[in-house]
Structure formats: structure tokens, C-alpha cells
N, CA, C and O atoms as a Tinker XYZ file with bonds, in Angstrom:
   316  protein
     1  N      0.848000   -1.179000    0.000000    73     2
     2  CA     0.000000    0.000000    0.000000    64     1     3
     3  C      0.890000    1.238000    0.000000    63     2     4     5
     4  O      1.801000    1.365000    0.818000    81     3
     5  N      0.619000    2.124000   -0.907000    73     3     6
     6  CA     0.908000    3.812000   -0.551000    64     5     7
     7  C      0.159000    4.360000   -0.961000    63     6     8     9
     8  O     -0.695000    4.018000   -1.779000    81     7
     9  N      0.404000    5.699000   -0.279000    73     7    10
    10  CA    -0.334000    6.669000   -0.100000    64     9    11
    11  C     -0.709000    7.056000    0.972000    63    10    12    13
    12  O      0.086000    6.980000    1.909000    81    11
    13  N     -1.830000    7.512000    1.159000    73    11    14
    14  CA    -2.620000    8.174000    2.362000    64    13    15
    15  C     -3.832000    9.148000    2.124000    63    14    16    17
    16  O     -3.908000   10.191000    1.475000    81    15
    17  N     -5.081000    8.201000    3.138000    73    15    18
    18  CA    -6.277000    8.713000    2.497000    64    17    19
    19  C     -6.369000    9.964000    3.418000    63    18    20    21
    20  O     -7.378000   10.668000    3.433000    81    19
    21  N     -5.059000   10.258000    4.335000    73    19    22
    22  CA    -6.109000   11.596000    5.198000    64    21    23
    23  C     -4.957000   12.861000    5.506000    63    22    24    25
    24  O     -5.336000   13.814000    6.187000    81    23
    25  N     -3.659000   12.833000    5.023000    73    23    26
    26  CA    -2.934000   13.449000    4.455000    64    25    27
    27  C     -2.610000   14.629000    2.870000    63    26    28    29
    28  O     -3.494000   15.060000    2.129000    81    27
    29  N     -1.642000   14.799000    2.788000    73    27    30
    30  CA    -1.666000   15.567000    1.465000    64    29    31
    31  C     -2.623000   15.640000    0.369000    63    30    32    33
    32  O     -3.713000   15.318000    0.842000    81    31
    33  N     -2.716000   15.863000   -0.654000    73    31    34
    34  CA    -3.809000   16.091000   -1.774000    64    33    35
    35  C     -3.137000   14.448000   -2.674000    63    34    36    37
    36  O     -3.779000   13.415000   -2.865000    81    35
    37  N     -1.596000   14.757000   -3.093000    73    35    38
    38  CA    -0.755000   14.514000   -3.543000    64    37    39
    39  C     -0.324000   12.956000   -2.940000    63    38    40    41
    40  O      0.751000   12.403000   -3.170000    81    39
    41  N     -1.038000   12.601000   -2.413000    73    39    42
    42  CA    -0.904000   11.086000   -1.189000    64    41    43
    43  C     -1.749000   10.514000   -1.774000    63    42    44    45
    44  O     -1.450000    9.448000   -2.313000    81    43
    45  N     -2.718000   10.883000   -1.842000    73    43    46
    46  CA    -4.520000   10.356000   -2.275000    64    45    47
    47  C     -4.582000    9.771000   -3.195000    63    46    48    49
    48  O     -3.610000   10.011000   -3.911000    81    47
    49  N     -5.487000    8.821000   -3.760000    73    47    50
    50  CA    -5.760000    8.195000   -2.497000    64    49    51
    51  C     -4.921000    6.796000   -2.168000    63    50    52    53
    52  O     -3.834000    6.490000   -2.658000    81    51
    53  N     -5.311000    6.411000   -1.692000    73    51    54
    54  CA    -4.339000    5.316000   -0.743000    64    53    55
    55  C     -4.710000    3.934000   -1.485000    63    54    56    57
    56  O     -5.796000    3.370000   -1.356000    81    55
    57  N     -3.673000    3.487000   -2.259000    73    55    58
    58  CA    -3.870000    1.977000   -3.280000    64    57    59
    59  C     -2.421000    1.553000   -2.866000    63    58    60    61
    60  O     -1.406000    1.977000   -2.313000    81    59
    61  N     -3.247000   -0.152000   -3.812000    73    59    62
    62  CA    -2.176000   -0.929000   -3.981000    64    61    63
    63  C     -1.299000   -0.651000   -4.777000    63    62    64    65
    64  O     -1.877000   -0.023000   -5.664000    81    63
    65  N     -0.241000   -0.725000   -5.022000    73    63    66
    66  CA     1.272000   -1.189000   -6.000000    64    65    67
    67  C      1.801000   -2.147000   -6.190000    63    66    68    69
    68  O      2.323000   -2.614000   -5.178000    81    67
    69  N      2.002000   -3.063000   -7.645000    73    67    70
    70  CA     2.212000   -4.202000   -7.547000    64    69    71
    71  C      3.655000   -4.337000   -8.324000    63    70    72    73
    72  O      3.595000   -3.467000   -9.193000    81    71
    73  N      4.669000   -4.870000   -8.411000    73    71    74
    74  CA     6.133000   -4.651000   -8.699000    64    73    75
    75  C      5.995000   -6.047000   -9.941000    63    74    76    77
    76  O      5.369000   -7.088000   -9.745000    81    75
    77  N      6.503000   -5.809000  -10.768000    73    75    78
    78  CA     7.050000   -6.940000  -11.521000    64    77    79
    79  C      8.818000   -7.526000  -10.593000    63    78    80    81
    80  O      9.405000   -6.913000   -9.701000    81    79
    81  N      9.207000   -8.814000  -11.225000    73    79    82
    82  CA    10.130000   -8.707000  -10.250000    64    81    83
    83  C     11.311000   -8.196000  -10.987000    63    82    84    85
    84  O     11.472000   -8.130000  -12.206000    81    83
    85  N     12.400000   -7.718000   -9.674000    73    83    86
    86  CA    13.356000   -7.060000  -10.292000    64    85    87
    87  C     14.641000   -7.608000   -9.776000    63    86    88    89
    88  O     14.669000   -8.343000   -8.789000    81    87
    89  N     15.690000   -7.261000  -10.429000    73    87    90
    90  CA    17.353000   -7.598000   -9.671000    64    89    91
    91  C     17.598000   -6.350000   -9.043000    63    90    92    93
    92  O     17.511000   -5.232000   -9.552000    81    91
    93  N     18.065000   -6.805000   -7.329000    73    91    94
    94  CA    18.743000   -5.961000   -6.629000    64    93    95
    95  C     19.931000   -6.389000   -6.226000    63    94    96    97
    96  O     19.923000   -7.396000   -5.518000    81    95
    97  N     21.422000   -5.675000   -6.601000    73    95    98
    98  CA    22.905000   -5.890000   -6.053000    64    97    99
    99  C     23.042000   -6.236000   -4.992000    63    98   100   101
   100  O     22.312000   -5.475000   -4.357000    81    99
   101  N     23.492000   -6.889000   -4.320000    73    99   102
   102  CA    23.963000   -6.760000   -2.792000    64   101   103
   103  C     24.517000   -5.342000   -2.250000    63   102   104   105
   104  O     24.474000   -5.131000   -1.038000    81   103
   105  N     24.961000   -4.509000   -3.002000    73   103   106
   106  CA    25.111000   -3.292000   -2.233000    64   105   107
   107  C     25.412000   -2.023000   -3.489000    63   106   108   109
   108  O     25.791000   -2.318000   -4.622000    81   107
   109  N     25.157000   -0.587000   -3.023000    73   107   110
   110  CA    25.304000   -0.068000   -3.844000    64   109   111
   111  C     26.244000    0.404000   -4.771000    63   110   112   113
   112  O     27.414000    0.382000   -4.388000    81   111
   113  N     25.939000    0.969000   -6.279000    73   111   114
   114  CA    27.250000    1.198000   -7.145000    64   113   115
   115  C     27.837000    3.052000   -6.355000    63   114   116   117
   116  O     27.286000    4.112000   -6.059000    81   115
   117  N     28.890000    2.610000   -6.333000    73   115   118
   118  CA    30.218000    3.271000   -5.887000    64   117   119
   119  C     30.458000    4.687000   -7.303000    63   118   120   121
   120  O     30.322000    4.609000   -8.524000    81   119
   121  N     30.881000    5.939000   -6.342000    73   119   122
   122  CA    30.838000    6.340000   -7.643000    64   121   123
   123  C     32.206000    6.044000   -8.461000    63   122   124   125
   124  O     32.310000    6.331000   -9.654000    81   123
   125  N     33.396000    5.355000   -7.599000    73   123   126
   126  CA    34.439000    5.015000   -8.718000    64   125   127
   127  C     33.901000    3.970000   -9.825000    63   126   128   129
   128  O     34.549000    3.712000  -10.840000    81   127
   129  N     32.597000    3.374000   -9.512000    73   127   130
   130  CA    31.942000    2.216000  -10.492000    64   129   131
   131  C     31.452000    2.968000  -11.387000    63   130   132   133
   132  O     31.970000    2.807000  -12.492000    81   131
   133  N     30.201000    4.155000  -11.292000    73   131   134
   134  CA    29.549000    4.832000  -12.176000    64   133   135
   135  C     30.926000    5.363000  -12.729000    63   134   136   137
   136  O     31.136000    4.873000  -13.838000    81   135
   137  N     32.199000    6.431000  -12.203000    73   135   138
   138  CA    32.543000    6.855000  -13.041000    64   137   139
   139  C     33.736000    6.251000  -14.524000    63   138   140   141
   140  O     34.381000    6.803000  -15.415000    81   139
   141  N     33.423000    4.501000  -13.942000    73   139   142
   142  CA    34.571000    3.706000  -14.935000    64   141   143
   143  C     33.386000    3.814000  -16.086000    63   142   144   145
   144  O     33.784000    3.952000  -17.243000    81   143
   145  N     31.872000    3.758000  -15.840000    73   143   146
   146  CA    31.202000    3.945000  -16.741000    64   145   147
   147  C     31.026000    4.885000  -17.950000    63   146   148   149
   148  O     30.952000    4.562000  -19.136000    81   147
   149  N     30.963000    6.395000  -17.280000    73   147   150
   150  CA    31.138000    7.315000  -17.296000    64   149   151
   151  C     32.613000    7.349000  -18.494000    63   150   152   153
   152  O     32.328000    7.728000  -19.630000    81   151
   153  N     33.475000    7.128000  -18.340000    73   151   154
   154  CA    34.934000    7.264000  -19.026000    64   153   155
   155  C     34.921000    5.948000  -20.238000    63   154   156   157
   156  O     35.749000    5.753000  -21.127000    81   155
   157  N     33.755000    5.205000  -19.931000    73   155   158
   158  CA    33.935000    4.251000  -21.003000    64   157   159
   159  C     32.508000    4.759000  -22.048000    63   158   160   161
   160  O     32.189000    4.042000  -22.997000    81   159
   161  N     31.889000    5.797000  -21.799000    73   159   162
   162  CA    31.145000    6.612000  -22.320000    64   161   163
   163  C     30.040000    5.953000  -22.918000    63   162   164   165
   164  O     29.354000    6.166000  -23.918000    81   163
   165  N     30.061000    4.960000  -21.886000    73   163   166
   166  CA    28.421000    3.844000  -21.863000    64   165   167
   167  C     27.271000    4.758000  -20.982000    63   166   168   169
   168  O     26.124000    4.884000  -21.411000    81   167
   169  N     27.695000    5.348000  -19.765000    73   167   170
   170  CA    26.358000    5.977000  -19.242000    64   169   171
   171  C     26.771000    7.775000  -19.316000    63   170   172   173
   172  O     27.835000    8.393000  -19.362000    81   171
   173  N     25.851000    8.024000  -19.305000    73   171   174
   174  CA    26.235000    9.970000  -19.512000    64   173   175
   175  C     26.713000   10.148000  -17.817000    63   174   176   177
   176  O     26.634000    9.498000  -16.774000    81   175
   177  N     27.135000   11.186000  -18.192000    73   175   178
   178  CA    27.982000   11.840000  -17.048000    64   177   179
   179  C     26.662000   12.451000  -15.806000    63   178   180   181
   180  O     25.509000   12.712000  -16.147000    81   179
   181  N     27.008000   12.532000  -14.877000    73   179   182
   182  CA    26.841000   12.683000  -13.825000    64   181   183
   183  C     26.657000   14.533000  -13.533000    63   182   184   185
   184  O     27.567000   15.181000  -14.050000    81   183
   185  N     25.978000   15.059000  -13.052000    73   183   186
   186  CA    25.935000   17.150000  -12.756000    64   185   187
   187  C     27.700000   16.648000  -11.941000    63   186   188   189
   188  O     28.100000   15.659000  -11.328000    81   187
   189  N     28.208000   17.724000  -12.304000    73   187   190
   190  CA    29.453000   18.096000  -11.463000    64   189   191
   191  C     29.138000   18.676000  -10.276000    63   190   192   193
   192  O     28.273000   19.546000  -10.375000    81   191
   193  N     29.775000   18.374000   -8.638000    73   191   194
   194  CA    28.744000   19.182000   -7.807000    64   193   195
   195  C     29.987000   20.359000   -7.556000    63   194   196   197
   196  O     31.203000   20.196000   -7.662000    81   195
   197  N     29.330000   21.425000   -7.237000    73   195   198
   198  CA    30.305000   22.592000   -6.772000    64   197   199
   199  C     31.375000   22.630000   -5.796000    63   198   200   201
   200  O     31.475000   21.564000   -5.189000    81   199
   201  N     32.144000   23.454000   -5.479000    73   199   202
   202  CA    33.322000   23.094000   -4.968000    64   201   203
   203  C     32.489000   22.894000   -3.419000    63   202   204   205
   204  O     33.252000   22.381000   -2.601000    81   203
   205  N     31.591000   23.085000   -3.052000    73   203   206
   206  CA    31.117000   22.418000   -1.554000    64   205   207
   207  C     31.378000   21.096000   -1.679000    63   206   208   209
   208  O     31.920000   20.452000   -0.780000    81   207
   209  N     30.977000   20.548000   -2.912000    73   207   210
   210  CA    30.112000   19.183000   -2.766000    64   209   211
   211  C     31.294000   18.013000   -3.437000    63   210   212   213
   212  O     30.991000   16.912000   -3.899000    81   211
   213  N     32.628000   18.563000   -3.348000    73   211   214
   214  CA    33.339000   17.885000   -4.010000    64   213   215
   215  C     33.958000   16.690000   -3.011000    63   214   216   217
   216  O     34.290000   15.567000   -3.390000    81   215
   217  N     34.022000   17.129000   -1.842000    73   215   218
   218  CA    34.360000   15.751000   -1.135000    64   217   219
   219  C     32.891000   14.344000   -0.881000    63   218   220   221
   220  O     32.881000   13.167000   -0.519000    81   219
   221  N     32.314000   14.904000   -1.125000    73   219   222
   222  CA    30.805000   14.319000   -1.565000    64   221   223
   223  C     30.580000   12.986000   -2.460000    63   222   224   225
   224  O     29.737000   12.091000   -2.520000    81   223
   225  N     32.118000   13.428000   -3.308000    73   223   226
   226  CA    32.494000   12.300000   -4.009000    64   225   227
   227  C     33.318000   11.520000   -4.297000    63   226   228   229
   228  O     33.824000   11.220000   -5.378000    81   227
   229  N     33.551000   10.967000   -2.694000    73   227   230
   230  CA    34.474000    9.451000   -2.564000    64   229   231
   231  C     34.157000    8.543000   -3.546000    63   230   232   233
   232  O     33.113000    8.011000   -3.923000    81   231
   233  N     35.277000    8.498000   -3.858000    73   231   234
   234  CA    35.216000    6.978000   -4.728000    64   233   235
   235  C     34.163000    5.715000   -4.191000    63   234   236   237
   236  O     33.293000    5.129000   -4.836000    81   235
   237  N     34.540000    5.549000   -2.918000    73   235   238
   238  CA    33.475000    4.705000   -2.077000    64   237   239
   239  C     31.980000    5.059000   -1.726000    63   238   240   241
   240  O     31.055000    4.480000   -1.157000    81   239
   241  N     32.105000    5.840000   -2.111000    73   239   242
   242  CA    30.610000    6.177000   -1.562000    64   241   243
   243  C     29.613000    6.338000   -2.797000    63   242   244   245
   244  O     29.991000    6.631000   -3.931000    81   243
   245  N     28.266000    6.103000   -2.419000    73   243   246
   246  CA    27.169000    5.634000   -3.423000    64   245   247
   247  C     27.348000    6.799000   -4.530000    63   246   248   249
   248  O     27.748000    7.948000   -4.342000    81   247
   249  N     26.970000    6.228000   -5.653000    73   247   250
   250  CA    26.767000    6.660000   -6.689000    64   249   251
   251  C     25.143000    8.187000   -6.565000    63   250   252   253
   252  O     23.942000    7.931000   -6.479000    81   251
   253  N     25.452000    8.856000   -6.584000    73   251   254
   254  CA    24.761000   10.052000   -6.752000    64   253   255
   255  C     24.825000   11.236000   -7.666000    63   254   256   257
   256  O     25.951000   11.088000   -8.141000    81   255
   257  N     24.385000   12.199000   -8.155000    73   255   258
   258  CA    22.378000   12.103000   -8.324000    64   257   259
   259  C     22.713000   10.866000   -9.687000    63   258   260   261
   260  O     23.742000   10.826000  -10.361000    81   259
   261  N     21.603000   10.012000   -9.797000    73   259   262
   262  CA    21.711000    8.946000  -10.680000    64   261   263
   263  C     20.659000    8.803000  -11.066000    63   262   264   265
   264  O     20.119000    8.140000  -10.180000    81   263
   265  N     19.559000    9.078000  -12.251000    73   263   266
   266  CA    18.197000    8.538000  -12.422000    64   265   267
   267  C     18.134000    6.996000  -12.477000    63   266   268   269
   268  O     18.959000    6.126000  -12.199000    81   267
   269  N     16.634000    6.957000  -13.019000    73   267   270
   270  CA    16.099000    5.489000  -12.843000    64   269   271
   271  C     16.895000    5.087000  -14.418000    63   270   272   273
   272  O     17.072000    3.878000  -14.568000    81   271
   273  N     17.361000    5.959000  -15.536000    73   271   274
   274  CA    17.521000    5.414000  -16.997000    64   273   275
   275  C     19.133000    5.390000  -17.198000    63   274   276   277
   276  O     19.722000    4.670000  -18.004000    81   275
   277  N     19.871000    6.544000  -16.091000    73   275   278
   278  CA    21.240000    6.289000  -16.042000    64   277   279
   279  C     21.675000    4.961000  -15.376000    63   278   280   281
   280  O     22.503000    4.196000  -15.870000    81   279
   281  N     21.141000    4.800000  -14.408000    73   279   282
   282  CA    21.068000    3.708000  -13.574000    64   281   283
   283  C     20.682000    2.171000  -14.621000    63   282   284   285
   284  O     21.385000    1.182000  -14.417000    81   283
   285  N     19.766000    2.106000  -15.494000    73   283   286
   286  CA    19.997000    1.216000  -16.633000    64   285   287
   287  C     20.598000    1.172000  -17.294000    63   286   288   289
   288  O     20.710000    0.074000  -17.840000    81   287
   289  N     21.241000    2.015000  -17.655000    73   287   290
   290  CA    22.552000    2.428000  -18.750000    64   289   291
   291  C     23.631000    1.501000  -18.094000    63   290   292   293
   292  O     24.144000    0.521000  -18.634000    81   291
   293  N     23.906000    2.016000  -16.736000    73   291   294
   294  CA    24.959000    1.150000  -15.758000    64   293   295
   295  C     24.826000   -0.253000  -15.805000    63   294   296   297
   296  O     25.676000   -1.047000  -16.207000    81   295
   297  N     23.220000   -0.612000  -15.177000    73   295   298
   298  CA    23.205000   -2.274000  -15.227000    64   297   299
   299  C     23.698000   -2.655000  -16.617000    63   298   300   301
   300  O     24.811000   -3.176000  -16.688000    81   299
   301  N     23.153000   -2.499000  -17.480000    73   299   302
   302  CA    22.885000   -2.869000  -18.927000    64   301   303
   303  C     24.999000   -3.084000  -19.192000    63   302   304   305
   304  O     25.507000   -4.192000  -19.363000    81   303
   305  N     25.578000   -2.154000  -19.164000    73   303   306
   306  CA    27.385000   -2.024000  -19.518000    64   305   307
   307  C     27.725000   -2.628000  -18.465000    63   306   308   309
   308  O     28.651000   -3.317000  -18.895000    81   307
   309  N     27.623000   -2.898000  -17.225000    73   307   310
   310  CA    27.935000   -3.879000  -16.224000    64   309   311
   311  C     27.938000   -5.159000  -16.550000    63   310   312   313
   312  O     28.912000   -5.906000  -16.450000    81   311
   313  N     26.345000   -5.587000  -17.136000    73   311   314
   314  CA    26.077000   -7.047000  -17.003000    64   313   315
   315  C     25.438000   -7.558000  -16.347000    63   314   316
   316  O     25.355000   -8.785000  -16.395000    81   315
């Protein structure tokens, strides 16, 4: 179930969701993973984040901002 019948406008109303099934990794892609992608110019590049946001992007740490179609791009050149 999501939603919510007595909340937001934008919640409403409150149904089922039913999933086809899907593959989930054991853990998430890394952005040194997205960016071997990235350089092998299988998935598009990634927003550059500003000089705040540059330690933001450890090699180890999850792959971010990533849509749902970049994110297929990845599975798909992964395997």
C-alpha cells in the first residue's frame, strides 16, 4: 500500500502497487563504479557538484544524483 487517504492532496488516495520482479545488487554502485562507466562513455555523465560538494564524491561512496535510466545504462554495460 501507498499513499494516504487523510494526508496531502498529492498522497490520495491510498492503493495498492504491484512490482514486476526485479534484480537488486547486494550493495550499492560506488561512484568510482559509475565513473569507470562514465569514461567508457556507456552511461552519460553525472551534474558536477560545486566546490562544496566535491568531497561528496568518494570513490566509495554511493553513486549520486543517478536517475532510474542512467542507472539502466549502468546495469545494462555492467552485465
Amino acid at each position: 500500500m501507498i499513499g494516504s487517504g487523510d494526508r496531502a492532496k498529492s498522497e490520495r488516495p491510498r492503493h495498492t502497487v504491484e512490482l514486476s520482479t526485479f534484480y537488486l545488487d547486494q550493495r550499492e554502485v560506488t561512484n568510482a563504479e559509475y565513473a569507470a562507466c562514465e569514461h567508457a562513455k556507456a552511461c552519460p555523465p553525472r551534474p558536477r557538484p560545486g566546490p562544496r560538494g566535491r568531497r561528496l564524491r568518494a570513490d566509495e561512496l554511493p553513486a549520486v544524483p543517478v536517475t532510474w535510466s542512467m542507472a539502466q545504462r549502468y546495469c545494462a554495460w555492467v552485465g
